[in-house]
Amino acid sequence: MVSIPSIVLPTIFLLLLQSTNSHQNLILSNSDPDPTVANCTHRWIHIRRLPSRFNLDLLSNCSQYPLFDNFCPYLPNNGLGQKTHNRSHSWFRTDSLMLEFIFHRRMLEYPCLTPNPDLADAVYLPYFAGIDALRYLYGPNVNASADHGLDLFDFLKDDNPRIWARHAGHDHFLVMARPAWDFSQPLGHDPPTWGTSFLELPEFFNVTALTLEARAWPWQEQAIPYPTSFHPPSLAFLESWIRRARRSRRSALMLFAGGGGFSATPNIRRSIRTECENYNATQTLDGYAKLCEVVDCSNGVCEHDPVRYMRPMLQASFCLQPPGDTPTRRSTFDSFLAGCVPVFFEDMSAKSQYKWHLPEEMYGKFSVFIPKEEVVFKGLRILDVLMGIPRARVKMMREKVLELMPRVIYRRHESSLGLKTKKDAFDIAVEGTLQRIKSRHKEVAVE
Ligand SMILES: *[C@@H]1O[C@H](CO)[C@@H](O)[C@H](O)[C@H]1NC(C)=O
Ligand SMILES: *[C@@H]1O[C@H](CO)[C@@H](O)[C@H](O)[C@H]1NC(C)=O
Ligand SMILES: *[C@@H]1O[C@H](CO)[C@@H](O)[C@H](O)[C@H]1NC(C)=O
Ligand SMILES: *[C@@H]1O[C@H](CO)[C@@H](O)[C@H](O)[C@H]1NC(C)=O
Ligand SMILES: *[C@@H]1O[C@H](CO)[C@@H](O)[C@H](O)[C@H]1NC(C)=O
Ligand SMILES: *[C@@H]1O[C@H](CO)[C@@H](O)[C@H](O)[C@H]1NC(C)=O
């Protein structure tokens, strides 16, 4: 049952995987000065060649995790998933966990790859860490979570050890498409609790890990946006979507798309549900058909079905982004797509996370902040806060959301040249990583 359909791992992917690091030749042999050719100074990246057990084999085992979803359906289109419908160009049933695969595919078309690690400013590890973690989180290795990563480290140390030794791993980076919390179980925890210990291993302290959510204190990881379902292949598709979102009639003041909130203990999701179910319908609607809408996403029904929540999000002015099991949500990035102004209830949900992609000082311009304690324990009504924001200001915020949106999407691999002129979440993540590695070198030199 390990055979996977050819659609899952298209030949092009396999070919590219074998011929990684060949792009430099393309660039160096290009004799015509071309303004679209990247300036690679300080931007060279070497893709570390890893045995397939660290990446491709993990994908072919997609149906082998009985306690987890079978994730084979999310592999097509180089990890973007199936298209939402046959004629869709930009919309896919994307699973967040596939970001490791998606990122790898994009890395293969990064313009400044070098086969020579000595010339590289950074070394990318194409290890699908979150997928490999499944066997520790849900599978046979649940009692060995302190082992996660040791096999990789042994490989890096033994195979061509010079590459690691050059900067003691400070120039290495990888993507881990889950919250850092899932990889930071303290070593020697007995009995074992949730998570692997990958990020707690001293072996990896020097490596930059790009996660979907970082821990509260500064550590070796950096949060990057969750992948949404929108992956436009060209500038025209991106721009026509932005026009649609801008024109969309906003008939609801606020929307919550998500699950939870049914427990008896007070929490922000429960407060939202209560407020939405009981708001005073005789209150002035200020031009809205309704003040609050809930899209029930319980049991993961929305996860691979963007139509379910994108339509309502396009029709709401504000999208509530309460913390759940962890502070961050993919839905935050869905609301950017919809031009729906995000409402945050704690800084850990975005502001202290995605600093590379969404500048901290701009939050007041594109989002609303309502401390969750005020709502849960002091009776502050979200509706009252949002009703108090003048229409003109809401419109300005929406414009800002749409202006920032291209920075938090992952465009489709092999997208058109025009679209490549706009920095997307991948481009910004790579830029941030190079910058961080540069400053790490300075710190290490000073030590
Ligand atoms: C390329 O970038 C480097 C550093 O950012 C800069 O010093 C150099 O002038 C640039 N070269 C060209 C041809 O733009
Ligand atoms: C894939 O699954 C097989 C059978 O369960 C297992 O023996 C193998 O180690 C797995 N490979 C990886 C890379 O997880
Ligand atoms: C969509 O494509 C699939 C596979 O190519 C095909 O089987 C199906 O009939 C198509 N559906 C529609 C509505 O065209
Ligand atoms: C993990 O350890 C617990 C407690 O010792 C044990 O009950 C369980 O069977 C172990 N699980 C596996 C998969 O070995
Ligand atoms: C991490 O970097 C420090 C120097 O900053 C070095 O002493 C240490 O050995 C490195 N760790 C590994 C696992 O290479
Ligand atoms: C509902 O709103 C109306 C108009 O603002 C107000 O007169 C009425 O007292 C409110 N009812 C409740 C139960 O809050």
Coordinates of C-alpha atoms and ligand atoms in Angstrom, one line a residue:
M1 CA 0.0 0.0 0.0
V2 CA 3.0 2.3 -0.3
S3 CA 2.6 2.8 -4.0
I4 CA 1.4 6.4 -4.8
P5 CA -0.3 7.6 -7.9
S6 CA 2.0 9.4 -10.3
I7 CA -0.1 12.5 -10.0
V8 CA 1.2 12.7 -6.5
L9 CA 4.8 13.0 -7.3
P10 CA 5.0 14.4 -10.8
T11 CA 8.0 13.5 -12.8
I12 CA 9.1 17.2 -12.9
F13 CA 9.4 17.1 -9.1
L14 CA 11.5 14.0 -9.1
L15 CA 13.7 15.4 -11.9
L16 CA 14.1 18.7 -10.1
L17 CA 14.9 16.9 -6.9
Q18 CA 17.8 15.1 -8.6
S19 CA 19.1 18.1 -10.4
T20 CA 18.9 20.6 -7.5
N21 CA 21.5 23.3 -7.4
S22 CA 21.8 23.4 -11.1
H23 CA 20.3 26.9 -11.3
Q24 CA 23.5 28.8 -10.9
N25 CA 24.6 27.6 -14.3
L26 CA 21.5 29.0 -15.8
I27 CA 22.3 32.4 -14.3
L28 CA 26.0 32.4 -15.0
S29 CA 25.6 31.3 -18.6
N30 CA 23.1 34.0 -19.3
S31 CA 25.1 36.5 -21.4
D32 CA 22.3 39.0 -22.0
P33 CA 21.9 41.3 -19.0
D34 CA 18.4 40.8 -18.0
P35 CA 16.7 43.1 -15.5
T36 CA 14.7 40.2 -14.1
V37 CA 17.8 38.3 -13.2
A38 CA 18.3 38.4 -9.5
N39 CA 21.2 40.1 -7.8
C40 CA 22.5 37.2 -5.9
T41 CA 25.1 39.0 -3.8
H42 CA 24.6 37.8 -0.1
R43 CA 21.7 35.6 -1.2
W44 CA 23.2 32.4 -2.3
I45 CA 21.6 29.3 -0.9
H46 CA 22.8 25.7 -1.1
I47 CA 20.2 22.9 -0.8
R48 CA 21.7 20.2 1.3
R49 CA 21.3 16.9 -0.4
L50 CA 19.5 14.5 2.0
P51 CA 18.6 10.8 1.6
S52 CA 15.0 10.3 0.6
R53 CA 14.0 9.0 4.0
F54 CA 14.1 12.7 5.1
N55 CA 11.6 13.8 2.5
L56 CA 10.2 11.8 -0.4
D57 CA 9.8 8.6 1.5
L58 CA 7.8 10.5 4.1
L59 CA 5.4 11.5 1.4
S60 CA 5.0 8.0 0.0
N61 CA 4.1 6.9 3.5
C62 CA 1.2 9.3 3.6
S63 CA -1.4 6.6 4.4
Q64 CA 0.7 5.0 7.2
Y65 CA -0.4 7.0 10.2
P66 CA -3.5 5.3 11.5
L67 CA -4.1 7.9 14.3
F68 CA -3.7 10.8 11.9
D69 CA -5.5 11.7 8.7
N70 CA -4.4 9.9 5.6
F71 CA -2.7 12.9 4.0
C72 CA -2.3 11.4 0.5
P73 CA -5.1 13.6 -0.9
Y74 CA -3.2 16.8 0.0
L75 CA -0.1 15.9 -2.0
P76 CA -1.1 16.6 -5.6
N77 CA 0.1 19.8 -7.3
N78 CA 3.4 19.7 -5.4
G79 CA 1.7 19.9 -2.1
L80 CA -0.9 22.6 -2.9
G81 CA -3.6 19.8 -2.9
Q82 CA -6.4 19.2 -5.4
K83 CA -8.0 22.2 -7.1
T84 CA -11.2 23.2 -5.5
H85 CA -12.9 22.6 -8.9
N86 CA -11.6 21.6 -12.3
R87 CA -11.4 25.0 -13.9
S88 CA -9.9 26.7 -10.9
H89 CA -6.5 28.3 -11.5
S90 CA -5.8 29.7 -8.0
W91 CA -7.8 27.7 -5.5
F92 CA -6.7 24.4 -4.0
R93 CA -7.6 22.2 -1.0
T94 CA -4.3 23.0 0.8
D95 CA -3.4 21.4 4.0
S96 CA -1.1 23.5 6.3
L97 CA 1.2 20.5 7.0
M98 CA 2.2 20.5 3.3
L99 CA 4.1 23.8 3.7
E100 CA 7.3 21.8 4.0
F101 CA 6.7 20.3 0.6
I102 CA 5.4 23.5 -1.0
F103 CA 8.4 25.4 0.4
H104 CA 10.8 22.8 -1.0
R105 CA 9.1 23.1 -4.5
R106 CA 9.5 26.8 -4.4
M107 CA 13.1 26.6 -3.2
L108 CA 13.9 24.6 -6.4
E109 CA 13.1 27.7 -8.4
Y110 CA 14.9 30.1 -6.2
P111 CA 17.1 32.1 -8.5
C112 CA 20.3 32.1 -6.4
L113 CA 21.0 28.4 -5.7
T114 CA 24.6 27.2 -5.6
P115 CA 25.9 23.7 -5.8
N116 CA 28.9 24.8 -3.8
P117 CA 28.3 25.1 -0.1
D118 CA 31.4 27.2 0.3
L119 CA 29.8 30.0 -1.7
A120 CA 26.5 29.8 0.1
D121 CA 25.2 32.4 2.5
A122 CA 22.6 29.9 3.8
V123 CA 22.1 26.1 3.7
Y124 CA 18.5 24.8 3.3
L125 CA 17.7 21.4 4.8
P126 CA 14.9 19.8 2.7
Y127 CA 13.7 17.7 5.7
F128 CA 10.0 17.4 6.1
A129 CA 10.2 17.7 9.8
G130 CA 6.5 18.0 10.6
I131 CA 5.6 15.0 8.5
D132 CA 8.3 13.0 10.1
A133 CA 7.1 14.1 13.5
L134 CA 3.8 12.3 12.9
R135 CA 5.3 8.9 13.9
Y136 CA 6.3 10.5 17.3
L137 CA 3.1 12.5 17.7
Y138 CA 0.6 9.8 16.6
G139 CA 2.5 6.7 15.8
P140 CA 4.7 3.9 16.9
N141 CA 7.5 6.2 18.2
V142 CA 5.3 8.1 20.6
N143 CA 7.6 7.1 23.5
A144 CA 10.7 8.1 21.8
S145 CA 10.0 11.8 21.0
A146 CA 13.5 12.8 22.3
D147 CA 14.9 11.0 19.2
H148 CA 13.2 13.2 16.7
G149 CA 16.1 14.8 14.7
L150 CA 19.0 12.7 15.9
D151 CA 19.1 10.7 12.7
L152 CA 19.3 13.9 10.7
F153 CA 22.0 15.3 12.9
D154 CA 24.0 12.2 12.6
F155 CA 23.7 12.4 8.8
L156 CA 24.8 16.1 8.8
K157 CA 27.8 15.3 11.0
D158 CA 28.9 12.2 9.1
D159 CA 28.2 13.0 5.5
N160 CA 30.4 15.8 4.3
P161 CA 30.8 17.2 7.8
R162 CA 32.5 20.3 6.5
I163 CA 29.2 21.8 5.5
W164 CA 27.9 21.9 9.0
A165 CA 31.3 22.7 10.6
R166 CA 31.9 25.9 8.5
H167 CA 29.5 27.9 10.7
A168 CA 28.6 25.2 13.3
G169 CA 25.1 25.0 11.8
H170 CA 24.4 28.7 12.2
D171 CA 23.8 29.1 8.5
H172 CA 21.4 26.1 8.2
F173 CA 17.6 26.5 8.1
L174 CA 14.5 24.3 7.6
V175 CA 10.7 24.5 7.6
M176 CA 8.6 22.8 10.3
A177 CA 5.0 23.2 9.3
R178 CA 3.4 23.0 12.8
P179 CA 3.4 25.3 15.8
A180 CA 6.8 25.2 17.6
W181 CA 4.9 23.9 20.6
D182 CA 4.7 20.5 18.8
F183 CA 8.5 20.2 18.7
S184 CA 9.5 21.5 22.1
Q185 CA 8.8 18.9 24.7
P186 CA 11.6 19.3 27.3
L187 CA 14.2 16.5 27.2
G188 CA 13.8 13.8 29.8
H189 CA 10.2 14.6 30.5
D190 CA 8.8 11.6 32.2
P191 CA 6.0 10.6 31.6
P192 CA 6.2 12.0 28.1
T193 CA 3.8 14.8 27.3
W194 CA 2.7 16.2 23.9
G195 CA 5.4 17.0 21.2
T196 CA 8.7 15.9 20.0
S197 CA 11.9 17.4 21.4
F198 CA 13.5 18.5 18.1
L199 CA 13.7 22.2 19.1
E200 CA 15.0 21.3 22.6
L201 CA 18.0 19.3 21.2
P202 CA 21.2 21.3 21.7
E203 CA 22.2 19.8 18.3
F204 CA 19.8 22.1 16.6
F205 CA 20.0 25.3 18.7
N206 CA 22.0 27.0 15.9
V207 CA 19.6 26.2 13.1
T208 CA 16.8 28.6 12.1
A209 CA 13.5 26.8 12.1
L210 CA 10.6 28.3 10.2
T211 CA 7.4 27.3 12.0
L212 CA 3.7 28.2 11.7
E213 CA 3.8 29.6 15.3
A214 CA 6.8 30.4 17.5
R215 CA 7.1 30.1 21.3
A216 CA 6.5 33.1 23.4
W217 CA 10.1 33.7 24.2
P218 CA 12.7 34.3 21.5
W219 CA 14.3 31.1 20.4
Q220 CA 15.7 29.5 17.2
E221 CA 12.4 29.5 15.4
Q222 CA 10.6 32.2 13.4
A223 CA 6.9 32.1 12.5
I224 CA 5.9 32.4 8.9
P225 CA 2.3 32.5 7.5
Y226 CA 0.1 29.4 7.3
P227 CA -0.5 28.5 3.7
T228 CA -4.1 29.3 2.6
S229 CA -6.0 27.8 -0.3
F230 CA -5.1 30.6 -2.7
H231 CA -2.1 30.1 -4.9
P232 CA -2.4 32.3 -8.0
P233 CA -0.3 31.4 -11.0
S234 CA -0.1 34.9 -12.4
L235 CA -0.4 38.6 -11.6
A236 CA -3.7 38.8 -13.5
F237 CA -5.3 36.2 -11.3
L238 CA -4.0 37.9 -8.2
E239 CA -5.3 41.3 -9.3
S240 CA -8.7 40.1 -10.4
W241 CA -9.1 38.4 -7.0
I242 CA -8.1 41.6 -5.2
R243 CA -10.7 43.6 -7.2
R244 CA -13.3 41.1 -6.3
A245 CA -12.5 41.3 -2.6
R246 CA -12.5 45.1 -2.8
R247 CA -15.9 45.3 -4.5
S248 CA -17.6 42.7 -2.4
R249 CA -20.6 43.9 -0.5
R250 CA -20.1 43.6 3.2
S251 CA -23.5 42.6 4.6
A252 CA -22.3 41.4 8.0
L253 CA -20.4 43.4 10.6
M254 CA -18.4 40.5 12.0
L255 CA -17.8 36.9 11.3
F256 CA -16.4 34.0 13.2
A257 CA -15.4 31.0 11.2
G258 CA -14.2 28.2 13.5
G259 CA -15.0 25.6 16.0
G260 CA -15.0 25.3 19.8
G261 CA -16.7 27.6 22.3
F262 CA -19.2 25.0 23.4
S263 CA -17.5 24.2 26.7
A264 CA -18.9 25.4 30.0
T265 CA -15.7 27.1 31.1
P266 CA -15.5 30.8 30.1
N267 CA -13.2 31.4 27.2
I268 CA -13.1 33.8 24.3
R269 CA -14.7 31.4 21.8
R270 CA -17.6 30.8 24.1
S271 CA -18.0 34.6 24.6
I272 CA -18.1 35.1 20.8
R273 CA -20.8 32.4 20.4
T274 CA -22.9 33.8 23.2
E275 CA -22.6 37.3 21.8
C276 CA -23.5 36.2 18.3
E277 CA -26.5 34.2 19.5
N278 CA -27.9 36.8 21.8
Y279 CA -27.3 40.2 20.3
N280 CA -30.1 42.7 20.6
A281 CA -31.7 42.5 17.2
T282 CA -33.6 45.7 17.7
Q283 CA -30.3 47.5 18.0
T284 CA -29.4 49.7 15.0
L285 CA -27.8 47.7 12.3
D286 CA -25.9 50.6 10.8
G287 CA -26.6 49.4 7.2
Y288 CA -25.6 45.8 7.8
A289 CA -28.1 43.0 7.1
K290 CA -26.8 41.3 10.3
L291 CA -24.3 42.1 12.9
C292 CA -22.7 38.7 13.5
E293 CA -22.3 35.5 11.6
V294 CA -20.8 32.2 12.7
V295 CA -19.5 29.6 10.2
D296 CA -19.3 26.4 12.2
C297 CA -16.1 24.7 11.4
S298 CA -16.2 22.1 14.1
N299 CA -14.6 18.7 13.4
G300 CA -12.4 20.2 10.8
V301 CA -15.1 20.5 8.2
C302 CA -13.7 23.7 6.8
E303 CA -10.1 22.6 6.6
H304 CA -10.0 21.5 3.0
D305 CA -13.1 23.3 1.8
P306 CA -12.3 27.0 1.3
V307 CA -15.7 27.7 -0.3
R308 CA -17.4 27.1 3.0
Y309 CA -15.8 30.1 4.7
M310 CA -14.4 32.3 1.9
R311 CA -17.8 33.4 0.7
P312 CA -19.0 34.5 4.1
M313 CA -15.6 36.2 4.8
L314 CA -16.0 38.2 1.6
Q315 CA -19.3 39.5 3.0
A316 CA -18.1 40.5 6.4
S317 CA -16.3 43.7 7.5
F318 CA -14.5 42.1 10.4
C319 CA -13.2 38.5 11.0
L320 CA -12.7 37.4 14.5
Q321 CA -9.5 35.5 15.2
P322 CA -9.7 34.1 18.7
P323 CA -7.0 31.8 20.0
G324 CA -7.9 28.1 20.2
D325 CA -5.7 25.2 21.2
T326 CA -2.8 27.5 20.3
P327 CA -2.8 31.3 19.8
T328 CA -2.4 31.3 16.0
R329 CA -4.9 30.3 13.3
R330 CA -4.7 29.8 9.6
S331 CA -7.9 31.7 9.4
T332 CA -6.0 34.9 10.0
F333 CA -4.5 34.6 6.6
D334 CA -7.8 33.6 5.0
S335 CA -9.2 36.9 6.3
F336 CA -6.4 38.8 4.5
L337 CA -7.5 37.1 1.2
A338 CA -11.1 38.2 1.8
G339 CA -10.3 41.8 2.7
C340 CA -11.9 41.1 6.0
V341 CA -10.3 43.1 8.8
P342 CA -8.9 40.7 11.4
V343 CA -9.8 41.2 15.1
F344 CA -7.2 39.8 17.5
F345 CA -7.6 39.0 21.1
E346 CA -4.0 38.5 22.1
D347 CA -0.6 39.6 20.7
M348 CA 0.6 36.0 20.4
S349 CA -2.0 35.4 17.7
A350 CA -0.1 37.4 15.1
K351 CA 1.7 40.6 16.3
S352 CA 4.5 38.9 18.1
Q353 CA 4.7 36.1 15.5
Y354 CA 4.8 37.2 11.9
K355 CA 7.2 40.2 12.2
W356 CA 8.9 39.6 8.9
H357 CA 5.6 39.5 7.0
L358 CA 3.4 41.9 8.9
P359 CA 5.3 44.8 10.3
E360 CA 4.5 45.3 14.0
E361 CA 4.0 49.0 13.8
M362 CA 1.2 48.6 11.2
Y363 CA -1.2 46.5 13.2
G364 CA -3.3 49.6 14.1
K365 CA -3.8 50.2 10.5
F366 CA -5.0 46.8 9.3
S367 CA -6.4 45.1 12.4
V368 CA -8.4 45.6 15.7
F369 CA -7.1 44.5 19.0
I370 CA -9.5 43.6 21.9
P371 CA -7.9 42.0 24.9
K372 CA -9.7 38.7 25.6
E373 CA -9.8 39.3 29.3
E374 CA -12.0 42.3 28.8
V375 CA -14.5 40.3 26.8
V376 CA -14.5 37.1 28.9
F377 CA -14.3 38.5 32.4
K378 CA -15.3 42.2 32.2
G379 CA -18.3 42.0 29.8
L380 CA -16.9 44.1 27.1
R381 CA -19.0 43.5 23.9
I382 CA -17.1 42.9 20.7
L383 CA -20.0 44.3 18.7
D384 CA -19.9 47.6 20.6
V385 CA -16.2 48.0 19.9
L386 CA -16.6 47.3 16.2
M387 CA -19.8 49.4 15.8
G388 CA -17.8 52.3 17.2
I389 CA -15.3 52.3 14.3
P390 CA -16.4 54.8 11.6
R391 CA -17.2 53.3 8.2
A392 CA -14.5 55.4 6.5
R393 CA -11.9 54.0 8.9
V394 CA -13.2 50.4 8.2
K395 CA -12.7 51.0 4.5
M396 CA -9.1 52.3 5.1
M397 CA -8.3 49.2 7.1
R398 CA -9.7 47.0 4.4
E399 CA -7.5 48.7 1.8
K400 CA -4.5 48.0 4.1
V401 CA -5.4 44.4 4.5
L402 CA -5.6 44.0 0.7
E403 CA -2.4 45.9 0.2
L404 CA -0.6 43.5 2.6
M405 CA -2.3 40.4 1.3
P406 CA 0.3 39.5 -1.4
R407 CA 2.9 39.3 1.3
V408 CA 1.1 36.5 3.2
I409 CA 0.1 34.2 0.3
Y410 CA 2.3 31.5 -1.3
R411 CA 2.0 31.9 -5.0
R412 CA 1.9 28.8 -7.2
H413 CA 5.2 27.3 -8.3
E414 CA 6.1 28.1 -11.9
S415 CA 4.1 31.3 -11.7
S416 CA 4.4 34.0 -14.3
L417 CA 7.3 36.5 -14.3
G418 CA 4.9 39.4 -13.5
L419 CA 3.8 37.8 -10.3
K420 CA 7.4 37.2 -9.3
T421 CA 7.9 40.9 -9.0
K422 CA 5.6 40.9 -6.0
K423 CA 7.2 39.4 -2.9
D424 CA 5.1 36.6 -1.5
A425 CA 5.3 34.8 1.9
F426 CA 8.1 32.5 0.5
D427 CA 10.2 35.4 -0.8
I428 CA 9.9 37.2 2.5
A429 CA 10.7 34.1 4.6
V430 CA 13.9 33.5 2.6
E431 CA 14.9 37.2 2.8
G432 CA 14.3 37.2 6.6
T433 CA 16.2 34.0 7.0
L434 CA 19.3 35.3 5.1
Q435 CA 19.1 38.5 7.2
R436 CA 18.9 36.5 10.4
I437 CA 21.8 34.2 9.5
K438 CA 23.9 37.3 8.7
S439 CA 23.3 38.8 12.1
R440 CA 23.8 35.4 13.8
H441 CA 27.3 35.3 12.2
K442 CA 28.0 38.7 13.7
E443 CA 26.8 37.6 17.2
V444 CA 28.9 34.4 17.0
A445 CA 32.0 36.4 16.0
V446 CA 31.6 38.7 19.0
E447 CA 31.1 35.9 21.5
Ligands
LIG1 C1 23.8 43.7 -5.6 O1 23.5 43.8 -4.2 C2 24.7 44.2 -3.5 C3 24.4 44.1 -2.0 O2 23.0 44.2 -1.7 C4 25.1 45.6 -3.9 O3 26.2 46.0 -3.1 C5 25.4 45.6 -5.4 O4 25.7 46.9 -5.8 C6 24.2 45.0 -6.2 N1 24.7 44.9 -7.6 C7 23.9 45.2 -8.6 C8 24.5 44.9 -10.0 O5 22.8 45.8 -8.5
LIG2 C1 7.4 4.2 5.7 O1 6.6 3.1 6.2 C2 7.2 1.9 6.3 C3 6.2 0.8 6.7 O2 5.4 1.3 7.7 C4 8.4 1.9 7.3 O3 9.0 0.7 7.4 C5 9.3 3.0 6.9 O4 10.3 3.2 7.9 C6 8.6 4.3 6.7 N1 9.5 5.3 6.1 C7 9.7 6.5 6.6 C8 10.7 7.3 5.9 O5 9.0 6.9 7.5
LIG3 C1 -13.0 17.1 -13.3 O1 -11.8 16.4 -13.7 C2 -11.9 15.0 -13.4 C3 -10.5 14.4 -13.7 O2 -10.0 14.9 -14.9 C4 -13.0 14.3 -14.2 O3 -13.1 13.0 -13.9 C5 -14.3 15.0 -13.8 O4 -15.4 14.5 -14.6 C6 -14.2 16.5 -14.1 N1 -15.4 17.1 -13.5 C7 -16.1 18.1 -14.2 C8 -17.3 18.6 -13.6 O5 -15.7 18.4 -15.3
LIG4 C1 4.2 4.2 25.5 O1 4.4 4.1 26.9 C2 3.2 3.9 27.6 C3 3.5 4.0 29.1 O2 4.6 3.4 29.4 C4 2.6 2.6 27.2 O3 1.4 2.3 27.9 C5 2.4 2.6 25.7 O4 1.9 1.3 25.3 C6 3.6 2.9 24.9 N1 3.3 3.1 23.5 C7 4.0 2.5 22.5 C8 3.5 2.8 21.2 O5 5.0 1.9 22.7
LIG5 C1 26.4 26.0 18.0 O1 27.2 27.2 18.0 C2 28.1 27.4 19.1 C3 28.9 28.6 18.9 O2 28.0 29.7 18.7 C4 29.0 26.2 19.1 O3 29.9 26.3 20.3 C5 28.3 24.9 19.2 O4 29.1 23.8 19.1 C6 27.3 24.8 18.0 N1 26.5 23.6 18.1 C7 26.6 22.6 17.2 C8 25.7 21.4 17.5 O5 27.3 22.6 16.3
LIG6 C1 -32.1 46.7 22.6 O1 -31.8 47.9 21.9 C2 -32.8 48.9 21.9 C3 -32.4 50.1 21.0 O2 -31.0 50.4 21.1 C4 -33.0 49.3 23.4 O3 -34.0 50.3 23.5 C5 -33.4 48.1 24.2 O4 -33.4 48.5 25.6 C6 -32.3 47.0 24.0 N1 -32.8 45.8 24.7 C7 -32.0 45.0 25.5 C8 -32.6 43.8 26.1 O5 -30.8 45.3 25.7

